[in-house]
Amino acid sequence: MILNRDFFEGKDSLTLAKDLLGKVLVHKTSEGTLKGIITETEAYSQDEESCHAYGGKKTNRTKVMFEKPGHLYVYFTYGMHYCCNIVSEEEGKGCAVLLRSIEPLEGVNQMIQNRDYSKQNLKELSNGPAKLCQAMNIDKQLNNIDLINNSQIYIEDLDFQPEEIYNTTRIGISKAKDLNWRYYAKIKQN
DNA sequence: TCCGAGATTCACT
DNA sequence: GTGAATCTCGGAG
């Protein structure tokens, strides 16, 4: 089942971050279909400092975060990395959920090629926000795309249930570090 | 195994 | 001009 607007809209970012665990990110590329189970997310809201849209600050970069929930916010950072977010809550609020980690499900070979990855253990193939984007072939071109009513990239529910959900602090930020807004999950297959 | 630094582009001040 | 929601590699221990 492909998730529709109702899944993303009208719940706070923390709830959405938790609900996204176990869902499947699907990206159909010209090379083939890539799928990955979402295993780690972080919530961002305009009420706290580390959010790009903090205080409702709307700029060229962050304007996507004020779109309807379900839009993709892809931004570039550290000179060489992309990170991928899903807009949350409601239109005009400036909230989003950062996808931090996925478990490869389909198109693994292509992901390995995308990442120019030579190691054997797949655990490190996409266990970080920038790695995930590289593996899934997500870049700036997908910024501002709507995950609803779109056959190229979307989120699907394939009945994976998180066995356990852990709640802890966010990573790699310098402000509002003490908030427990990161979620990660152990997935079990039904 | 762990830690520190370099990479390198873009948006914002 | 500055620093960023990161990753990787090389050297030290």
PDB file of C-alpha atoms (C1' of nucleotides) in Angstrom:
ATOM      1  CA  MET A   1       0.000   0.000   0.000  1.00  0.00           C
ATOM      2  CA  ILE A   2       1.380   3.402  -0.976  1.00  0.00           C
ATOM      3  CA  LEU A   3       1.047   5.960   1.764  1.00  0.00           C
ATOM      4  CA  ASN A   4      -1.185   8.936   1.025  1.00  0.00           C
ATOM      5  CA  ARG A   5      -1.356  12.459   2.382  1.00  0.00           C
ATOM      6  CA  ASP A   6      -3.268  11.367   5.500  1.00  0.00           C
ATOM      7  CA  PHE A   7      -0.243   9.458   6.747  1.00  0.00           C
ATOM      8  CA  PHE A   8       1.986  12.544   6.749  1.00  0.00           C
ATOM      9  CA  GLU A   9      -0.462  15.276   7.614  1.00  0.00           C
ATOM     10  CA  GLY A  10      -1.932  16.333  10.926  1.00  0.00           C
ATOM     11  CA  LYS A  11       0.389  14.546  13.337  1.00  0.00           C
ATOM     12  CA  ASP A  12       3.405  16.032  15.042  1.00  0.00           C
ATOM     13  CA  SER A  13       6.885  15.369  13.720  1.00  0.00           C
ATOM     14  CA  LEU A  14       7.793  13.027  16.567  1.00  0.00           C
ATOM     15  CA  THR A  15       4.834  10.795  15.826  1.00  0.00           C
ATOM     16  CA  LEU A  16       5.576  10.780  12.112  1.00  0.00           C
ATOM     17  CA  ALA A  17       9.240   9.971  12.766  1.00  0.00           C
ATOM     18  CA  LYS A  18       8.127   6.944  14.772  1.00  0.00           C
ATOM     19  CA  ASP A  19       5.442   5.919  12.274  1.00  0.00           C
ATOM     20  CA  LEU A  20       7.923   5.980   9.394  1.00  0.00           C
ATOM     21  CA  LEU A  21      10.038   3.237  10.958  1.00  0.00           C
ATOM     22  CA  GLY A  22       9.499   0.000   9.056  1.00  0.00           C
ATOM     23  CA  LYS A  23       7.982   1.770   6.043  1.00  0.00           C
ATOM     24  CA  VAL A  24       9.667   1.317   2.692  1.00  0.00           C
ATOM     25  CA  LEU A  25      11.229   4.088   0.644  1.00  0.00           C
ATOM     26  CA  VAL A  26      10.859   3.337  -3.083  1.00  0.00           C
ATOM     27  CA  HIS A  27      12.750   5.099  -5.855  1.00  0.00           C
ATOM     28  CA  LYS A  28      12.341   4.032  -9.469  1.00  0.00           C
ATOM     29  CA  THR A  29      15.394   5.035 -11.435  1.00  0.00           C
ATOM     30  CA  SER A  30      16.285   4.482 -15.067  1.00  0.00           C
ATOM     31  CA  GLU A  31      18.599   1.706 -13.868  1.00  0.00           C
ATOM     32  CA  GLY A  32      15.986  -0.125 -11.821  1.00  0.00           C
ATOM     33  CA  THR A  33      13.878   0.027  -8.691  1.00  0.00           C
ATOM     34  CA  LEU A  34      15.504   0.786  -5.345  1.00  0.00           C
ATOM     35  CA  LYS A  35      13.781  -0.080  -2.085  1.00  0.00           C
ATOM     36  CA  GLY A  36      14.898   0.304   1.499  1.00  0.00           C
ATOM     37  CA  ILE A  37      13.231  -0.186   4.871  1.00  0.00           C
ATOM     38  CA  ILE A  38      13.428   2.945   7.006  1.00  0.00           C
ATOM     39  CA  THR A  39      15.177   2.100  10.268  1.00  0.00           C
ATOM     40  CA  GLU A  40      16.221   5.454  11.688  1.00  0.00           C
ATOM     41  CA  THR A  41      14.702   8.948  11.657  1.00  0.00           C
ATOM     42  CA  GLU A  42      14.994  12.302  13.372  1.00  0.00           C
ATOM     43  CA  ALA A  43      12.285  14.898  13.928  1.00  0.00           C
ATOM     44  CA  TYR A  44      12.789  18.596  13.317  1.00  0.00           C
ATOM     45  CA  SER A  45      10.335  21.341  14.153  1.00  0.00           C
ATOM     46  CA  GLN A  46      10.527  25.080  13.703  1.00  0.00           C
ATOM     47  CA  ASP A  47      10.206  25.451  17.474  1.00  0.00           C
ATOM     48  CA  GLU A  48      13.766  24.356  18.116  1.00  0.00           C
ATOM     49  CA  GLU A  49      17.084  25.847  17.170  1.00  0.00           C
ATOM     50  CA  SER A  50      18.672  23.095  15.159  1.00  0.00           C
ATOM     51  CA  CYS A  51      15.915  23.143  12.579  1.00  0.00           C
ATOM     52  CA  HIS A  52      16.708  24.908   9.325  1.00  0.00           C
ATOM     53  CA  ALA A  53      13.306  26.583   9.496  1.00  0.00           C
ATOM     54  CA  TYR A  54      13.717  27.618  13.136  1.00  0.00           C
ATOM     55  CA  GLY A  55      11.351  30.392  14.108  1.00  0.00           C
ATOM     56  CA  GLY A  56       9.543  30.142  10.795  1.00  0.00           C
ATOM     57  CA  LYS A  57      12.582  31.320   8.881  1.00  0.00           C
ATOM     58  CA  LYS A  58      11.749  30.852   5.232  1.00  0.00           C
ATOM     59  CA  THR A  59      14.588  31.098   2.746  1.00  0.00           C
ATOM     60  CA  ASN A  60      15.398  29.773  -0.674  1.00  0.00           C
ATOM     61  CA  ARG A  61      16.678  26.586   0.873  1.00  0.00           C
ATOM     62  CA  THR A  62      14.030  26.017   3.530  1.00  0.00           C
ATOM     63  CA  LYS A  63      10.914  27.038   1.644  1.00  0.00           C
ATOM     64  CA  VAL A  64      10.226  23.378   0.824  1.00  0.00           C
ATOM     65  CA  MET A  65       9.702  22.709   4.524  1.00  0.00           C
ATOM     66  CA  PHE A  66       6.653  24.947   4.375  1.00  0.00           C
ATOM     67  CA  GLU A  67       5.056  22.893   1.638  1.00  0.00           C
ATOM     68  CA  LYS A  68       2.329  20.318   2.186  1.00  0.00           C
ATOM     69  CA  PRO A  69       3.355  17.327   4.343  1.00  0.00           C
ATOM     70  CA  GLY A  70       4.691  14.506   2.199  1.00  0.00           C
ATOM     71  CA  HIS A  71       7.045  16.672   0.148  1.00  0.00           C
ATOM     72  CA  LEU A  72      10.691  15.738  -0.035  1.00  0.00           C
ATOM     73  CA  TYR A  73      13.241  18.232   1.301  1.00  0.00           C
ATOM     74  CA  VAL A  74      16.705  17.381   0.011  1.00  0.00           C
ATOM     75  CA  TYR A  75      19.547  19.672   0.993  1.00  0.00           C
ATOM     76  CA  PHE A  76      23.242  19.737   0.401  1.00  0.00           C
ATOM     77  CA  THR A  77      25.753  19.969   3.244  1.00  0.00           C
ATOM     78  CA  TYR A  78      29.437  19.685   4.148  1.00  0.00           C
ATOM     79  CA  GLY A  79      30.364  20.352   0.551  1.00  0.00           C
ATOM     80  CA  MET A  80      29.767  16.785  -0.540  1.00  0.00           C
ATOM     81  CA  HIS A  81      26.671  15.271   1.023  1.00  0.00           C
ATOM     82  CA  TYR A  82      22.914  15.260   0.571  1.00  0.00           C
ATOM     83  CA  CYS A  83      20.358  14.672   3.316  1.00  0.00           C
ATOM     84  CA  CYS A  84      16.777  13.703   2.777  1.00  0.00           C
ATOM     85  CA  ASN A  85      13.755  14.868   4.794  1.00  0.00           C
ATOM     86  CA  ILE A  86      10.006  14.447   4.588  1.00  0.00           C
ATOM     87  CA  VAL A  87       7.874  17.511   5.334  1.00  0.00           C
ATOM     88  CA  SER A  88       5.529  16.925   8.262  1.00  0.00           C
ATOM     89  CA  GLU A  89       2.663  18.284  10.368  1.00  0.00           C
ATOM     90  CA  GLU A  90       0.841  20.821   8.192  1.00  0.00           C
ATOM     91  CA  GLU A  91       1.400  23.213   5.301  1.00  0.00           C
ATOM     92  CA  GLY A  92       3.210  26.379   6.362  1.00  0.00           C
ATOM     93  CA  LYS A  93       4.636  25.012   9.632  1.00  0.00           C
ATOM     94  CA  GLY A  94       8.221  24.345   8.590  1.00  0.00           C
ATOM     95  CA  CYS A  95       8.620  20.896  10.154  1.00  0.00           C
ATOM     96  CA  ALA A  96      10.247  17.777   8.760  1.00  0.00           C
ATOM     97  CA  VAL A  97      11.557  14.312   9.521  1.00  0.00           C
ATOM     98  CA  LEU A  98      15.120  13.446   8.532  1.00  0.00           C
ATOM     99  CA  LEU A  99      15.730   9.954   7.175  1.00  0.00           C
ATOM    100  CA  ARG A 100      18.960   8.724   8.738  1.00  0.00           C
ATOM    101  CA  SER A 101      19.180   5.069   7.865  1.00  0.00           C
ATOM    102  CA  ILE A 102      17.626   2.366   5.699  1.00  0.00           C
ATOM    103  CA  GLU A 103      18.031  -1.353   5.286  1.00  0.00           C
ATOM    104  CA  PRO A 104      18.481  -2.299   1.598  1.00  0.00           C
ATOM    105  CA  LEU A 105      15.550  -4.369   0.312  1.00  0.00           C
ATOM    106  CA  GLU A 106      15.624  -4.282  -3.477  1.00  0.00           C
ATOM    107  CA  GLY A 107      18.200  -3.123  -6.013  1.00  0.00           C
ATOM    108  CA  VAL A 108      21.029  -3.789  -3.589  1.00  0.00           C
ATOM    109  CA  ASN A 109      23.546  -4.262  -6.371  1.00  0.00           C
ATOM    110  CA  GLN A 110      22.706  -0.901  -7.832  1.00  0.00           C
ATOM    111  CA  MET A 111      23.024   0.704  -4.404  1.00  0.00           C
ATOM    112  CA  ILE A 112      26.473  -0.773  -4.090  1.00  0.00           C
ATOM    113  CA  GLN A 113      27.349   0.700  -7.471  1.00  0.00           C
ATOM    114  CA  ASN A 114      25.875   4.069  -6.562  1.00  0.00           C
ATOM    115  CA  ARG A 115      28.055   4.185  -3.496  1.00  0.00           C
ATOM    116  CA  ASP A 116      31.115   2.688  -5.162  1.00  0.00           C
ATOM    117  CA  TYR A 117      31.073   0.350  -2.206  1.00  0.00           C
ATOM    118  CA  SER A 118      33.523  -2.501  -1.918  1.00  0.00           C
ATOM    119  CA  LYS A 119      33.012  -3.901   1.563  1.00  0.00           C
ATOM    120  CA  GLN A 120      31.142  -7.094   2.269  1.00  0.00           C
ATOM    121  CA  ASN A 121      28.929  -6.099   5.185  1.00  0.00           C
ATOM    122  CA  LEU A 122      25.801  -4.337   4.007  1.00  0.00           C
ATOM    123  CA  LYS A 123      25.295  -2.747   7.388  1.00  0.00           C
ATOM    124  CA  GLU A 124      27.343   0.269   6.420  1.00  0.00           C
ATOM    125  CA  LEU A 125      25.878   0.629   2.950  1.00  0.00           C
ATOM    126  CA  SER A 126      23.145   3.042   3.983  1.00  0.00           C
ATOM    127  CA  ASN A 127      23.344   3.613   7.749  1.00  0.00           C
ATOM    128  CA  GLY A 128      23.704   7.389   7.634  1.00  0.00           C
ATOM    129  CA  PRO A 129      21.757  10.262   6.102  1.00  0.00           C
ATOM    130  CA  ALA A 130      24.313  10.997   3.386  1.00  0.00           C
ATOM    131  CA  LYS A 131      24.969   7.324   2.654  1.00  0.00           C
ATOM    132  CA  LEU A 132      21.258   6.700   2.328  1.00  0.00           C
ATOM    133  CA  CYS A 133      20.869   9.448  -0.255  1.00  0.00           C
ATOM    134  CA  GLN A 134      23.826   8.223  -2.239  1.00  0.00           C
ATOM    135  CA  ALA A 135      22.654   4.619  -2.196  1.00  0.00           C
ATOM    136  CA  MET A 136      19.069   5.515  -3.101  1.00  0.00           C
ATOM    137  CA  ASN A 137      20.234   7.933  -5.793  1.00  0.00           C
ATOM    138  CA  ILE A 138      18.566  10.896  -4.125  1.00  0.00           C
ATOM    139  CA  ASP A 139      19.964  14.308  -4.929  1.00  0.00           C
ATOM    140  CA  LYS A 140      18.948  17.919  -5.419  1.00  0.00           C
ATOM    141  CA  GLN A 141      16.799  17.054  -8.418  1.00  0.00           C
ATOM    142  CA  LEU A 142      14.353  15.354  -6.092  1.00  0.00           C
ATOM    143  CA  ASN A 143      14.085  18.359  -3.800  1.00  0.00           C
ATOM    144  CA  ASN A 144      10.535  19.688  -3.529  1.00  0.00           C
ATOM    145  CA  ILE A 145       9.018  16.585  -5.093  1.00  0.00           C
ATOM    146  CA  ASP A 146       5.696  15.360  -3.701  1.00  0.00           C
ATOM    147  CA  LEU A 147       5.717  11.753  -2.469  1.00  0.00           C
ATOM    148  CA  ILE A 148       1.973  11.539  -3.004  1.00  0.00           C
ATOM    149  CA  ASN A 149       0.563  11.030  -6.510  1.00  0.00           C
ATOM    150  CA  ASN A 150       3.984  10.327  -7.890  1.00  0.00           C
ATOM    151  CA  SER A 151       5.187   7.111  -9.474  1.00  0.00           C
ATOM    152  CA  GLN A 152       8.919   7.832  -9.354  1.00  0.00           C
ATOM    153  CA  ILE A 153       9.533   8.068  -5.621  1.00  0.00           C
ATOM    154  CA  TYR A 154       7.184   7.316  -2.747  1.00  0.00           C
ATOM    155  CA  ILE A 155       6.774   5.569   0.614  1.00  0.00           C
ATOM    156  CA  GLU A 156       5.124   2.176   0.759  1.00  0.00           C
ATOM    157  CA  ASP A 157       3.785   0.067   3.612  1.00  0.00           C
ATOM    158  CA  LEU A 158       4.871  -3.542   3.105  1.00  0.00           C
ATOM    159  CA  ASP A 159       3.935  -4.759   6.577  1.00  0.00           C
ATOM    160  CA  PHE A 160       7.296  -4.623   8.209  1.00  0.00           C
ATOM    161  CA  GLN A 161       6.775  -4.052  11.906  1.00  0.00           C
ATOM    162  CA  PRO A 162       9.380  -2.524  14.189  1.00  0.00           C
ATOM    163  CA  GLU A 163      10.203  -5.130  16.795  1.00  0.00           C
ATOM    164  CA  GLU A 164      11.535  -2.517  19.157  1.00  0.00           C
ATOM    165  CA  ILE A 165      11.741   1.259  18.890  1.00  0.00           C
ATOM    166  CA  TYR A 166      14.504   3.171  20.604  1.00  0.00           C
ATOM    167  CA  ASN A 167      14.271   6.844  21.410  1.00  0.00           C
ATOM    168  CA  THR A 168      17.401   8.920  21.932  1.00  0.00           C
ATOM    169  CA  THR A 169      19.165  12.192  21.180  1.00  0.00           C
ATOM    170  CA  ARG A 170      19.926  13.510  17.739  1.00  0.00           C
ATOM    171  CA  ILE A 171      23.315  13.298  16.123  1.00  0.00           C
ATOM    172  CA  GLY A 172      25.665  15.641  14.326  1.00  0.00           C
ATOM    173  CA  ILE A 173      24.079  18.909  15.385  1.00  0.00           C
ATOM    174  CA  SER A 174      25.367  21.661  17.645  1.00  0.00           C
ATOM    175  CA  LYS A 175      22.096  23.118  18.927  1.00  0.00           C
ATOM    176  CA  ALA A 176      19.197  21.603  20.901  1.00  0.00           C
ATOM    177  CA  LYS A 177      21.220  18.429  21.304  1.00  0.00           C
ATOM    178  CA  ASP A 178      19.401  17.357  24.435  1.00  0.00           C
ATOM    179  CA  LEU A 179      16.093  16.591  22.753  1.00  0.00           C
ATOM    180  CA  ASN A 180      15.266  12.919  22.377  1.00  0.00           C
ATOM    181  CA  TRP A 181      14.022  13.308  18.860  1.00  0.00           C
ATOM    182  CA  ARG A 182      15.856  10.483  17.152  1.00  0.00           C
ATOM    183  CA  TYR A 183      14.191   7.111  16.646  1.00  0.00           C
ATOM    184  CA  TYR A 184      15.666   3.886  15.440  1.00  0.00           C
ATOM    185  CA  ALA A 185      14.156   0.447  15.131  1.00  0.00           C
ATOM    186  CA  LYS A 186      14.801  -3.233  14.940  1.00  0.00           C
ATOM    187  CA  ILE A 187      12.690  -4.541  12.092  1.00  0.00           C
ATOM    188  CA  LYS A 188      11.106  -7.948  11.992  1.00  0.00           C
ATOM    189  CA  GLN A 189       9.558  -9.301   8.829  1.00  0.00           C
ATOM    190  CA  ASN A 190       5.984 -10.553   8.921  1.00  0.00           C
TER     191      ASN A 190
ATOM    192  C1'  DT B   1      39.974  -0.153  17.370  1.00  0.00           C
ATOM    193  C1'  DC B   2      39.709   4.727  17.943  1.00  0.00           C
ATOM    194  C1'  DC B   3      40.234   9.455  16.973  1.00  0.00           C
ATOM    195  C1'  DG B   4      41.292  13.630  14.190  1.00  0.00           C
ATOM    196  C1'  DA B   5      41.317  16.063  10.136  1.00  0.00           C
ATOM    197  C1'  DG B   6      40.310  16.842   5.283  1.00  0.00           C
ATOM    198  C1'  DA B   7      37.060  17.011   1.608  1.00  0.00           C
ATOM    199  C1'  DT B   8      34.454  20.750  -1.076  1.00  0.00           C
ATOM    200  C1'  DT B   9      29.848  23.220  -2.414  1.00  0.00           C
ATOM    201  C1'  DC B  10      26.179  26.072  -1.216  1.00  0.00           C
ATOM    202  C1'  DA B  11      23.150  29.059   1.382  1.00  0.00           C
ATOM    203  C1'  DC B  12      23.013  32.573   4.414  1.00  0.00           C
ATOM    204  C1'  DT B  13      25.067  36.804   6.877  1.00  0.00           C
TER     205       DT B  13
ATOM    206  C1'  DG C   1      33.551  34.818   4.319  1.00  0.00           C
ATOM    207  C1'  DT C   2      31.931  31.199   7.178  1.00  0.00           C
ATOM    208  C1'  DG C   3      30.284  27.018   8.717  1.00  0.00           C
ATOM    209  C1'  DA C   4      27.187  23.141   7.930  1.00  0.00           C
ATOM    210  C1'  DA C   5      21.252  17.717  10.323  1.00  0.00           C
ATOM    211  C1'  DT C   6      28.522  13.941   7.294  1.00  0.00           C
ATOM    212  C1'  DC C   7      31.720  10.375   5.698  1.00  0.00           C
ATOM    213  C1'  DT C   8      36.103   8.348   4.976  1.00  0.00           C
ATOM    214  C1'  DC C   9      40.739   7.417   5.462  1.00  0.00           C
ATOM    215  C1'  DG C  10      45.178   7.384   7.649  1.00  0.00           C
ATOM    216  C1'  DG C  11      47.998   7.199  11.641  1.00  0.00           C
ATOM    217  C1'  DA C  12      48.548   6.326  16.484  1.00  0.00           C
ATOM    218  C1'  DG C  13      47.918   3.265  20.379  1.00  0.00           C
TER     219       DG C  13
END
